[in-house]
């Protein structure tokens, strides 16, 4: 999840208005979720990689993202390739078979998962959380909903770091994580999960008090120092995206 943290950088995606990027993510994400043709899913995945390579700040983060995703993708492709007593089987063990069509379908499913992860990552890598909240608000999402959405992503990363800090501290005190028996493994993590839960409850309480002191639920119209303007480049980007998705939908 550290690969989803925003980091300042320069490049094409960084200069886009957050609203343009949000619309892009919604449009591309919807297409990836609905498209069933494996070759088109792979094409969109390749285009997203090209967009990631255009910005210096995102170029170096593509490989770590793939290192995180590859175990899941391989599992999806392997399990998705299995069929029960298929007639045109390329290979099989007993009733479990693998066909050319099942492999291609599983590859498309993996491309869909990878594409959804990549398009969301491009948004999170290149958009400041404050700008993301402002963009959601300008698109009509209530601030009371947009702010928790962005904060949730930030806190997932924060709690992951806290988890590993507690784990290292407990291991330095002699904690041994056993392997093999799932029940024994779950019990071994109790000294880590209890402090993590206490830390989470304390941070949530502090955050609630901070938001309350700033009138989070006051119901009044909010002002912002962030002034968002859709420039010519944003409109061109959205137009190209719309034309590309319309063209792919006709294939």
Short mmCIF file of N, CA and C in Angstrom, two decimals, residues 66-81 106-107 109-111 113-114:
data_model
loop_
_atom_site.label_atom_id
_atom_site.label_comp_id
_atom_site.label_asym_id
_atom_site.label_seq_id
_atom_site.Cartn_x
_atom_site.Cartn_y
_atom_site.Cartn_z
N UNK A 66 3.91 -3.74 -9.85
CA UNK A 66 3.80 -5.07 -10.43
C UNK A 66 4.34 -6.13 -9.47
N UNK A 67 5.39 -5.82 -8.72
CA UNK A 67 5.91 -6.77 -7.75
C UNK A 67 4.87 -7.08 -6.67
N UNK A 68 4.03 -6.09 -6.37
CA UNK A 68 2.98 -6.30 -5.39
C UNK A 68 1.83 -7.13 -5.97
N UNK A 69 1.53 -6.91 -7.26
CA UNK A 69 0.36 -7.54 -7.86
C UNK A 69 0.60 -8.94 -8.41
N UNK A 70 1.86 -9.26 -8.77
CA UNK A 70 2.06 -10.48 -9.55
C UNK A 70 1.61 -11.77 -8.85
N UNK A 71 1.77 -11.93 -7.52
CA UNK A 71 1.26 -13.18 -6.92
C UNK A 71 -0.25 -13.35 -7.11
N UNK A 72 -0.99 -12.25 -6.93
CA UNK A 72 -2.44 -12.31 -7.11
C UNK A 72 -2.80 -12.59 -8.56
N UNK A 73 -2.11 -11.92 -9.50
CA UNK A 73 -2.43 -12.10 -10.92
C UNK A 73 -2.13 -13.52 -11.38
N UNK A 74 -1.01 -14.08 -10.95
CA UNK A 74 -0.68 -15.45 -11.33
C UNK A 74 -1.72 -16.43 -10.78
N UNK A 75 -2.14 -16.20 -9.54
CA UNK A 75 -3.18 -17.06 -8.95
C UNK A 75 -4.48 -16.97 -9.74
N UNK A 76 -4.86 -15.75 -10.12
CA UNK A 76 -6.10 -15.57 -10.89
C UNK A 76 -6.01 -16.28 -12.24
N UNK A 77 -4.87 -16.14 -12.91
CA UNK A 77 -4.72 -16.76 -14.23
C UNK A 77 -4.71 -18.29 -14.12
N UNK A 78 -4.00 -18.80 -13.12
CA UNK A 78 -3.93 -20.26 -12.96
C UNK A 78 -5.30 -20.86 -12.64
N UNK A 79 -5.99 -20.26 -11.67
CA UNK A 79 -7.30 -20.79 -11.29
C UNK A 79 -8.35 -20.53 -12.36
N UNK A 80 -8.24 -19.37 -13.03
CA UNK A 80 -9.21 -19.05 -14.07
C UNK A 80 -9.07 -19.90 -15.32
N UNK A 81 -7.92 -20.53 -15.49
CA UNK A 81 -7.70 -21.38 -16.67
C UNK A 81 -8.30 -22.77 -16.53
N UNK A 106 -8.77 -16.12 -18.75
CA UNK A 106 -8.09 -15.85 -17.49
C UNK A 106 -7.09 -14.72 -17.63
N UNK A 107 -6.40 -14.65 -18.76
CA UNK A 107 -5.47 -13.54 -19.01
C UNK A 107 -6.24 -12.22 -19.06
N UNK A 109 -9.02 -11.57 -17.48
CA UNK A 109 -9.41 -11.25 -16.10
C UNK A 109 -8.24 -10.65 -15.34
N UNK A 110 -7.04 -11.22 -15.53
CA UNK A 110 -5.87 -10.65 -14.90
C UNK A 110 -5.58 -9.24 -15.39
N UNK A 111 -5.76 -9.01 -16.70
CA UNK A 111 -5.56 -7.67 -17.25
C UNK A 111 -6.58 -6.69 -16.69
N UNK A 113 -8.00 -6.81 -13.63
CA UNK A 113 -7.59 -6.50 -12.26
C UNK A 113 -6.37 -5.58 -12.26
N UNK A 114 -5.39 -5.88 -13.11
CA UNK A 114 -4.19 -5.05 -13.17
C UNK A 114 -4.52 -3.65 -13.67
#
